[in-house]
Amino acid sequence: MKPSLAKGTRDFTSLEVSRRKYIINILQKNFELFGFQPLETPSFENLSTLTGKYGEEGDRLIFKILNSSINEAKEDKKTQMLNDFQKALDKPFSSENLTDKALRYDLTVPFARFVAMNHGKLTFPYKRYQIQPVWRADRPQKGRFREFYQCDADVVGSESLWQEVELVQLYLKSFAELKVSVTIHINNRKILSGLAEYAGITDKLIDFTVALDKLDKIGKDGVVKELLEREISQQSIDKLDFLFTQSDDALENLLLLKEKFAGNEIGLKGVEELEFVITQSLNLGVDIQNLVFDITLARGLDYYTGAIFEVKADEVQMGSIGGGGRYDNLTEVFGVKNVPGIGISFGLDRIYLVMEELNLFPEEAISKVEYLFANFGGEETLEALKLIIQLREKGISAELYPENAKIAKQFTYAEKKGIKNLVFLGEEEIKNKTVTFKNLEAGEQKTISLEEFLG
């Protein structure tokens, strides 16, 4: 059978791995500069930990793991369980007979589970970063995979809006170092709750936000159609029509909201919080062009309670390359109250695609061997390995061609692998304590003393 990859997954070549590490290293450095500490959690969680945290659509995209107990069951029981499984294939299922584990959908809910389990041991505010893969049973397309990495930074144990301001700084500093021009779209979940109250659809808040979050994908007509399908009246939709005609002036849009939210406590609270984050970010030198108030930004996750972020690349048509928000109630579902939190995520795979399309990866992002030692056999091979050991102790990458092959074959190997220098340590060089090497990029060859070579 011809081998193939599972849909939505990828192999990574050495070039791709090197470039991904380049991105990760910049993010990790900045996470630690901002005071975040590393954390890792298991690849799979109890299904009950994950379900009900991402909304209806998110729950459908959770990869569930079939219980191994099916194989261990007696034949009659196994037949019944497999029949149940077959019936469940076309609809969401949660029977513990079939599955009670699932691959993690994101890093935030497992983090909240960790905090709930360890809150008595942690020092708050607790700041952690996490760089690990997640899985979603999504339809694969450009920039959207079933297995992908998230790079998260979260703070729990603080209600201060300065955390939001700091996370804006973290986003902008990291993308500036990656040389990716971005715009941070920001909104507040309380504003969305205020809009639902204003339109008389408080009981349809989730339906409203899920539909609104698709505006950039399906347009105004698509959103209106979906709102109607979700049994939101045309009268309510008409009251929200101003959402689709926002000006480019954030303060003007906030002023309009204040007028519409007169007497609307939760909506006014959201406007107040958003004003603080935008104003203080501008006071810290953030360009207003890089921070946009997007009233239609909803991010379809049920656990957000305050600020919500989405980062988009300015020069490439791509979905969001980062996002996050405040989730003050998340640990409550694990029995731990009063642990406010906020976090952001960098989409490693989409950032990679953006940087690749814009040719932003520097030469040093590619891991290359500095020296390949030609293999002449016999004593020369042993002496070459002795020299290679000395180079490696100095942190210089070097390798020996494994076979005493024709020199043309060794040249070809070095060129195809992108090795910078081919080293010749033959009988004459050993006798004279010299090294001859050819720079394959410049095409220059020279002989220098062994001392100078190692210096």
XYZ file of C-alpha atoms in Angstrom:
455
model
C 0.000 0.000 0.000
C 1.312 3.449 -0.918
C 2.019 5.464 2.262
C 0.139 8.703 2.849
C -0.361 11.380 5.492
C -3.516 11.797 7.532
C -5.462 14.828 6.263
C -4.572 18.049 8.007
C -1.128 16.850 9.127
C 2.365 17.475 7.718
C 5.923 16.250 7.744
C 8.543 18.950 8.340
C 11.850 18.959 6.470
C 15.074 20.096 8.130
C 14.626 23.529 6.524
C 11.078 23.841 7.865
C 12.077 22.628 11.332
C 14.928 25.168 11.444
C 12.601 27.997 10.438
C 9.946 26.950 12.944
C 12.608 26.879 15.677
C 13.631 30.398 14.627
C 10.070 31.643 15.275
C 9.739 29.675 18.522
C 13.063 30.950 19.848
C 11.996 34.587 19.336
C 8.636 33.978 21.009
C 10.168 32.047 23.898
C 12.765 34.763 24.484
C 10.052 37.432 24.641
C 7.780 35.334 26.849
C 10.584 35.086 29.376
C 11.498 38.775 29.020
C 7.911 39.572 30.059
C 8.144 37.295 33.111
C 6.335 34.178 31.867
C 7.456 30.705 32.995
C 7.235 27.488 30.922
C 4.570 24.800 31.404
C 3.679 21.600 29.541
C 0.481 19.551 29.853
C -0.494 16.104 28.424
C -1.496 15.695 24.772
C -4.875 14.294 25.799
C -7.272 15.176 28.590
C -10.409 13.718 30.100
C -13.235 14.461 27.673
C -15.211 16.091 30.485
C -12.349 18.587 30.959
C -12.698 19.847 27.370
C -16.391 19.675 26.456
C -18.624 22.654 27.128
C -15.724 25.150 27.114
C -15.553 26.063 23.419
C -19.166 26.490 22.423
C -21.280 24.234 20.261
C -19.065 24.464 17.198
C -15.857 23.973 19.175
C -17.192 20.853 20.870
C -17.836 19.303 17.452
C -14.175 19.798 16.520
C -12.723 17.951 19.503
C -10.841 14.776 18.512
C -12.255 12.054 20.771
C -10.213 8.941 21.570
C -12.018 5.611 21.300
C -11.805 3.683 24.550
C -9.402 0.739 24.470
C -11.950 -1.114 26.612
C -13.910 -1.878 23.425
C -11.198 -4.332 22.401
C -11.134 -5.856 25.860
C -14.917 -6.381 26.110
C -16.639 -9.736 25.674
C -17.928 -10.434 22.163
C -21.598 -9.597 22.802
C -20.691 -6.424 24.684
C -18.133 -5.485 22.003
C -20.751 -5.864 19.267
C -23.148 -3.581 21.126
C -20.423 -0.970 21.748
C -19.344 -1.012 18.101
C -22.969 -0.634 16.993
C -23.283 2.365 19.319
C -20.074 3.754 17.863
C -21.325 3.312 14.289
C -24.529 5.192 15.118
C -22.518 7.963 16.740
C -20.216 8.586 13.782
C -22.591 11.102 12.194
C -23.319 13.086 15.351
C -21.547 14.292 18.496
C -21.309 11.632 21.168
C -20.059 11.484 24.725
C -21.027 8.030 25.986
C -18.333 6.891 28.407
C -18.719 3.398 26.932
C -17.199 4.790 23.739
C -14.877 7.579 24.805
C -13.820 9.436 27.917
C -10.554 10.962 26.586
C -9.810 13.512 23.880
C -6.845 15.262 22.284
C -6.489 18.789 23.598
C -8.284 21.409 21.484
C -6.215 24.331 22.766
C -3.781 25.102 25.588
C -6.009 27.422 27.638
C -8.504 24.913 29.051
C -5.766 22.419 30.062
C -3.982 25.373 31.669
C -7.141 26.267 33.613
C -7.408 22.629 34.704
C -3.776 22.774 35.878
C -4.416 25.977 37.844
C -7.524 24.474 39.466
C -5.577 21.382 40.521
C -2.548 23.323 41.809
C -3.949 26.690 42.941
C -2.794 26.113 46.516
C 0.822 25.738 45.369
C 1.024 28.586 42.845
C 2.142 32.178 43.463
C -0.391 34.616 42.012
C -0.436 36.373 39.667
C 0.860 33.259 37.905
C 2.319 33.836 34.441
C 2.990 30.866 32.190
C 3.866 30.271 28.571
C 3.265 27.029 26.720
C 4.420 25.886 23.262
C 2.816 22.571 22.293
C 0.666 20.975 19.550
C -3.139 20.932 19.628
C -5.664 19.039 17.496
C -8.965 19.987 15.869
C -11.233 17.874 13.673
C -11.524 20.779 11.243
C -11.711 20.867 7.444
C -8.123 21.310 6.232
C -7.392 24.356 4.063
C -4.641 26.919 3.597
C -3.380 27.961 7.026
C -5.797 25.596 8.813
C -4.587 22.185 9.953
C -5.878 19.384 12.143
C -2.606 19.243 14.057
C -0.829 22.501 14.761
C 1.206 24.301 17.381
C 0.023 27.058 19.678
C 2.361 29.378 21.541
C 0.444 30.785 24.511
C 1.127 33.305 27.244
C -1.392 33.605 30.104
C -1.699 35.448 33.413
C -4.070 34.236 36.124
C -4.847 35.792 39.455
C -5.102 39.445 38.391
C -8.020 41.592 37.242
C -5.753 44.510 36.347
C -6.296 45.908 32.865
C -2.556 46.603 32.737
C -2.228 42.926 31.850
C -4.121 43.616 28.611
C -1.802 46.560 27.921
C 1.249 44.345 28.551
C -0.029 41.650 26.194
C -0.447 44.248 23.435
C 3.223 45.122 24.014
C 4.198 41.439 23.896
C 2.394 40.969 20.579
C 3.928 44.037 18.942
C 7.476 43.391 20.197
C 7.431 39.776 19.032
C 6.041 40.502 15.572
C 8.427 43.441 15.144
C 11.368 41.071 15.760
C 9.897 38.612 13.264
C 9.552 41.599 10.861
C 5.862 40.807 10.307
C 3.703 43.924 10.035
C 0.465 43.303 11.957
C -2.741 44.930 13.142
C -4.195 43.946 16.507
C -7.985 43.922 16.440
C -9.478 44.380 19.896
C -12.982 44.249 21.330
C -14.590 43.426 24.675
C -16.985 40.599 25.396
C -18.975 42.919 27.694
C -19.628 45.157 24.688
C -21.051 42.152 22.839
C -23.234 41.348 25.864
C -24.316 45.010 25.885
C -25.212 44.779 22.179
C -27.311 41.674 22.851
C -29.111 43.516 25.669
C -29.582 46.590 23.431
C -31.147 44.424 20.696
C -33.287 42.430 23.158
C -31.546 39.117 22.407
C -29.731 38.451 25.691
C -30.920 34.836 25.612
C -29.322 34.488 22.165
C -25.912 35.919 23.072
C -23.915 32.856 21.986
C -25.858 32.531 18.714
C -25.279 36.233 18.072
C -21.526 36.163 18.733
C -20.916 32.939 16.783
C -22.606 34.433 13.707
C -20.978 37.857 14.089
C -17.520 36.288 14.338
C -17.919 35.027 10.752
C -18.368 38.509 9.264
C -14.969 38.585 7.525
C -15.669 35.163 5.994
C -19.330 35.346 4.918
C -20.039 39.101 4.825
C -23.009 41.059 6.143
C -25.603 39.101 4.141
C -24.222 35.805 5.403
C -24.267 36.978 9.022
C -27.853 38.280 8.710
C -28.951 35.003 7.150
C -27.350 33.012 9.970
C -28.894 35.266 12.633
C -32.332 34.652 11.126
C -31.653 30.902 11.021
C -30.773 31.106 14.714
C -34.240 32.605 15.351
C -33.107 36.176 15.967
C -35.813 38.535 14.764
C -35.448 40.979 11.882
C -36.344 43.799 14.291
C -33.351 42.948 16.488
C -31.092 42.626 13.446
C -32.211 46.086 12.253
C -31.200 47.579 15.618
C -27.708 46.099 15.123
C -27.322 47.314 11.551
C -24.888 50.054 12.639
C -22.341 47.304 13.400
C -21.734 46.847 9.695
C -20.998 50.528 8.993
C -18.302 51.396 11.529
C -15.976 54.331 10.905
C -12.178 54.079 11.031
C -12.121 56.266 14.152
C -12.130 54.073 17.257
C -13.040 56.924 19.607
C -15.948 57.933 17.385
C -17.247 54.357 17.446
C -16.907 54.187 21.237
C -18.798 57.471 21.577
C -21.634 56.054 19.467
C -21.740 52.980 21.697
C -21.940 55.119 24.835
C -25.046 56.779 23.422
C -26.693 53.464 22.546
C -25.686 51.920 25.897
C -27.321 54.601 28.070
C -28.533 52.686 31.146
C -26.879 49.495 29.852
C -24.468 48.687 32.699
C -22.561 45.777 31.187
C -22.165 47.503 27.820
C -20.839 50.708 29.398
C -18.402 48.646 31.511
C -17.032 47.063 28.359
C -16.573 50.466 26.704
C -14.779 51.771 29.805
C -12.378 48.797 29.870
C -11.669 49.061 26.164
C -10.989 52.797 26.407
C -8.432 52.162 29.137
C -6.529 49.517 27.156
C -6.455 51.576 23.950
C -5.566 54.848 25.707
C -2.733 53.373 27.803
C -1.341 51.483 24.819
C -1.213 54.745 22.873
C 0.465 56.426 25.867
C 3.179 53.747 25.650
C 3.884 54.591 22.038
C 1.691 52.106 20.208
C 0.753 53.386 16.751
C -3.022 53.756 16.447
C -2.718 52.038 13.062
C -1.522 48.871 14.834
C -4.404 48.700 17.339
C -7.923 48.715 15.920
C -11.223 48.631 17.801
C -13.248 46.020 15.902
C -16.797 45.962 17.234
C -17.663 42.889 15.125
C -14.819 40.838 16.605
C -16.415 38.115 18.690
C -14.074 35.081 18.740
C -16.472 32.201 19.138
C -15.276 30.809 22.449
C -17.725 30.776 25.321
C -15.169 31.378 28.055
C -14.138 34.961 27.219
C -15.488 37.596 29.632
C -13.607 40.822 28.819
C -11.045 41.963 26.270
C -10.666 39.853 23.120
C -7.788 40.105 20.652
C -7.158 38.973 17.105
C -3.938 39.630 15.186
C -3.859 39.866 11.389
C -0.901 40.184 9.033
C -1.015 43.418 7.024
C 0.655 42.186 3.840
C -0.758 38.675 3.355
C -4.334 37.450 3.022
C -4.458 34.994 5.908
C -6.776 34.305 8.809
C -5.753 35.476 12.243
C -2.141 34.713 13.215
C -2.802 35.323 16.899
C -5.681 35.797 19.297
C -6.873 35.611 22.873
C -8.717 37.408 25.597
C -9.835 37.589 29.228
C -11.562 34.581 30.784
C -12.326 35.449 34.408
C -14.660 32.501 35.043
C -12.849 29.584 33.430
C -11.545 27.830 36.552
C -15.005 27.949 38.129
C -16.050 24.938 36.026
C -13.282 23.020 37.818
C -14.562 24.076 41.249
C -12.146 26.950 41.858
C -13.671 30.441 41.980
C -12.173 33.926 41.876
C -9.180 33.161 39.650
C -9.354 35.782 36.871
C -7.216 35.166 33.823
C -6.168 36.553 30.468
C -4.075 35.051 27.710
C -2.963 35.343 24.109
C -1.817 32.832 21.525
C 0.569 33.027 18.568
C -0.362 30.801 15.616
C 3.024 29.286 14.736
C 1.895 27.606 11.517
C 0.209 30.678 10.070
C 3.086 32.932 11.119
C 5.381 30.543 9.237
C 3.232 30.782 6.088
C 3.206 34.587 6.266
C 6.975 34.793 6.724
C 7.551 32.294 3.916
C 5.315 34.203 1.505
C 7.059 37.499 2.342
C 10.537 35.905 2.289
C 11.245 37.098 5.847
C 13.371 34.210 7.088
C 17.014 35.298 7.509
C 19.908 33.094 6.451
C 20.664 32.238 10.083
C 17.193 30.682 10.413
C 18.476 27.768 8.337
C 20.501 25.202 10.264
C 23.608 24.364 8.211
C 26.728 22.329 8.877
C 29.807 24.556 8.825
C 32.402 21.951 7.799
C 32.319 18.595 5.975
C 35.582 16.679 6.227
C 36.433 14.655 3.149
C 37.078 10.992 3.875
C 40.407 9.748 2.498
C 40.432 6.524 4.535
C 43.035 5.137 6.926
C 44.967 7.427 9.282
C 43.571 10.573 7.632
C 40.042 9.601 8.729
C 41.100 9.188 12.350
C 42.928 12.543 12.333
C 39.899 14.204 10.731
C 37.644 12.895 13.513
C 40.063 14.197 16.157
C 39.842 17.649 14.574
C 36.051 17.410 14.290
C 35.835 16.712 18.034
C 37.817 19.903 18.750
C 35.507 21.943 16.510
C 32.398 20.566 18.198
C 33.816 21.447 21.620
C 34.002 25.031 20.354
C 30.330 24.878 19.309
C 31.134 24.659 15.573
C 29.129 22.114 13.561
C 31.187 19.600 11.609
C 30.826 16.101 10.219
C 32.854 13.449 8.411
C 31.707 11.974 5.113
C 31.150 8.359 6.223
C 32.788 6.551 3.301
C 36.083 6.743 1.412
C 34.261 7.618 -1.817
C 35.290 9.533 -4.914
C 35.849 13.190 -4.071
C 33.220 14.254 -6.652
C 30.579 12.302 -4.732
C 31.628 13.988 -1.487
C 31.453 17.392 -3.199
C 27.929 16.647 -4.422
C 26.829 15.611 -0.929
C 28.145 18.864 0.566
C 26.466 21.022 -2.088
C 23.088 19.288 -1.820
C 23.115 19.527 1.966
C 24.093 23.205 1.873
C 27.316 22.678 3.830
C 29.468 25.800 3.710
C 33.004 24.337 3.627
C 34.613 21.103 2.432
C 37.793 20.288 4.406
C 40.712 18.253 3.088
C 42.955 16.729 5.748
C 45.280 14.530 3.748
C 48.748 13.145 4.303
C 50.474 16.459 3.430
C 48.216 18.518 5.721
C 48.767 16.141 8.648
C 52.531 16.218 8.093
C 52.656 20.051 7.888
C 49.974 20.658 10.564
C 47.824 22.556 8.078
C 44.217 22.365 6.886
C 42.981 22.859 3.329
C 39.348 23.828 2.868
C 37.117 25.092 0.091
C 34.324 27.590 0.698
C 31.573 26.143 -1.482
C 29.548 29.367 -1.502
C 32.421 31.608 -2.668
C 34.292 28.902 -4.600
C 37.580 29.820 -2.879
C 40.102 27.295 -1.595
C 42.987 27.951 0.776
C 45.436 26.236 3.108
C 46.063 27.600 6.606
C 47.831 26.412 9.730
C 45.982 24.060 12.089
C 46.387 26.633 14.863
C 44.767 29.357 12.759
C 41.955 27.019 11.706
C 41.076 26.242 15.326
C 41.655 29.822 16.513
